[in-house]
Amino acid sequence: MRLATSTNLLYLRPDGTRFDLPKTLEMVSAAGFRIFDLNFYDWSLPGTEFLTDRWEWWIDDVAECAARLGVTFGQCHAYFYPFLDETLSEEKKAYHKRLQQRSFDCCRRRPYLCAPPGDQMGGRGYCQKFHCRQPGTLCAYH
């Protein structure tokens, strides 16, 4: 059996500290987990490299760490926001769209990472490897 979990398992601790993603992969894989669900929303909070101009280096570092540990990402959750919310300003929409696109770009840099974008009203699946669009949840690796 291959155990799976989310990368946000250790993300935010009760004392307010945050584990970085490579450290999380190391600790949780040591406990036996081999498949991870990468949630970009967690990494879009203040203080993360996903929000900086080093985001490409960050995702490459995460992928190299995963390869070194022999773990994989079964799927990813794209950055999401309530895009149907009519009260969002154009400035806020542009910011959210930029982060959502960045999460897609992270997936594009690493084959087999899939990202289902959506909001509270539902979304469409997106798989960069196979360029498929399916309603509802997405399957990684078809």
mmCIF file of N, CA, C and O in Angstrom, residues 18 20 22 43 45-59 61 102:
data_model
loop_
_atom_site.group_PDB
_atom_site.id
_atom_site.type_symbol
_atom_site.label_atom_id
_atom_site.label_comp_id
_atom_site.label_asym_id
_atom_site.label_seq_id
_atom_site.Cartn_x
_atom_site.Cartn_y
_atom_site.Cartn_z
ATOM 1 N N ARG A 18 5.673 27.929 10.537
ATOM 2 C CA ARG A 18 5.305 27.289 9.268
ATOM 3 C C ARG A 18 6.466 26.423 8.808
ATOM 4 O O ARG A 18 7.603 26.858 8.800
ATOM 5 N N ASP A 20 8.507 24.699 5.886
ATOM 6 C CA ASP A 20 8.624 24.862 4.443
ATOM 7 C C ASP A 20 8.318 23.524 3.775
ATOM 8 O O ASP A 20 8.290 22.474 4.416
ATOM 9 N N PRO A 22 9.907 21.552 1.377
ATOM 10 C CA PRO A 22 10.893 20.455 1.395
ATOM 11 C C PRO A 22 11.012 19.782 2.768
ATOM 12 O O PRO A 22 11.092 18.558 2.861
ATOM 13 N N TRP A 43 0.421 27.813 0.075
ATOM 14 C CA TRP A 43 1.705 28.442 -0.227
ATOM 15 C C TRP A 43 1.521 29.846 -0.785
ATOM 16 O O TRP A 43 2.484 30.489 -1.186
ATOM 17 N N LEU A 45 0.036 32.185 1.101
ATOM 18 C CA LEU A 45 -0.115 33.035 2.279
ATOM 19 C C LEU A 45 1.173 33.825 2.520
ATOM 20 O O LEU A 45 2.247 33.428 2.068
ATOM 21 N N PRO A 46 1.097 34.955 3.198
ATOM 22 C CA PRO A 46 2.285 35.809 3.397
ATOM 23 C C PRO A 46 3.493 35.042 3.928
ATOM 24 O O PRO A 46 3.365 34.167 4.785
ATOM 25 N N GLY A 47 4.650 35.383 3.379
ATOM 26 C CA GLY A 47 5.898 34.787 3.837
ATOM 27 C C GLY A 47 6.362 33.583 3.053
ATOM 28 O O GLY A 47 7.373 32.975 3.405
ATOM 29 N N THR A 48 5.661 33.210 2.002
ATOM 30 C CA THR A 48 6.072 32.041 1.225
ATOM 31 C C THR A 48 6.794 32.464 -0.053
ATOM 32 O O THR A 48 6.536 33.534 -0.599
ATOM 33 N N GLU A 49 7.673 31.596 -0.534
ATOM 34 C CA GLU A 49 8.424 31.913 -1.751
ATOM 35 C C GLU A 49 7.543 31.856 -2.995
ATOM 36 O O GLU A 49 7.893 32.434 -4.011
ATOM 37 N N PHE A 50 6.420 31.197 -2.911
ATOM 38 C CA PHE A 50 5.473 31.168 -4.032
ATOM 39 C C PHE A 50 5.035 32.583 -4.409
ATOM 40 O O PHE A 50 4.731 32.860 -5.556
ATOM 41 N N LEU A 51 5.029 33.490 -3.440
ATOM 42 C CA LEU A 51 4.603 34.873 -3.680
ATOM 43 C C LEU A 51 5.719 35.779 -4.182
ATOM 44 O O LEU A 51 5.464 36.928 -4.524
ATOM 45 N N THR A 52 6.931 35.263 -4.233
ATOM 46 C CA THR A 52 8.076 36.093 -4.606
ATOM 47 C C THR A 52 8.484 35.843 -6.054
ATOM 48 O O THR A 52 7.956 34.944 -6.724
ATOM 49 N N ASP A 53 9.473 36.605 -6.498
ATOM 50 C CA ASP A 53 9.983 36.381 -7.849
ATOM 51 C C ASP A 53 10.884 35.150 -7.910
ATOM 52 O O ASP A 53 11.416 34.810 -8.954
ATOM 53 N N ARG A 54 11.026 34.449 -6.788
ATOM 54 C CA ARG A 54 11.787 33.183 -6.745
ATOM 55 C C ARG A 54 10.872 31.960 -6.859
ATOM 56 O O ARG A 54 11.305 30.845 -6.592
ATOM 57 N N TRP A 55 9.635 32.156 -7.257
ATOM 58 C CA TRP A 55 8.691 31.040 -7.281
ATOM 59 C C TRP A 55 9.160 29.915 -8.195
ATOM 60 O O TRP A 55 8.923 28.746 -7.894
ATOM 61 N N GLU A 56 9.808 30.176 -9.304
ATOM 62 C CA GLU A 56 10.267 29.102 -10.203
ATOM 63 C C GLU A 56 11.369 28.279 -9.534
ATOM 64 O O GLU A 56 11.376 27.055 -9.623
ATOM 65 N N TRP A 57 12.283 28.963 -8.870
ATOM 66 C CA TRP A 57 13.318 28.255 -8.120
ATOM 67 C C TRP A 57 12.666 27.390 -7.046
ATOM 68 O O TRP A 57 13.061 26.247 -6.827
ATOM 69 N N TRP A 58 11.666 27.940 -6.367
ATOM 70 C CA TRP A 58 10.986 27.228 -5.284
ATOM 71 C C TRP A 58 10.369 25.922 -5.778
ATOM 72 O O TRP A 58 10.600 24.869 -5.185
ATOM 73 N N ILE A 59 9.611 25.971 -6.862
ATOM 74 C CA ILE A 59 8.947 24.741 -7.318
ATOM 75 C C ILE A 59 9.958 23.735 -7.837
ATOM 76 O O ILE A 59 9.794 22.528 -7.666
ATOM 77 N N ASP A 61 12.995 23.404 -6.631
ATOM 78 C CA ASP A 61 13.586 22.859 -5.407
ATOM 79 C C ASP A 61 12.668 21.809 -4.783
ATOM 80 O O ASP A 61 13.135 20.752 -4.341
ATOM 81 N N ARG A 102 0.147 31.410 -11.827
ATOM 82 C CA ARG A 102 1.434 30.949 -11.306
ATOM 83 C C ARG A 102 1.342 29.499 -10.857
ATOM 84 O O ARG A 102 2.270 28.717 -11.072
#
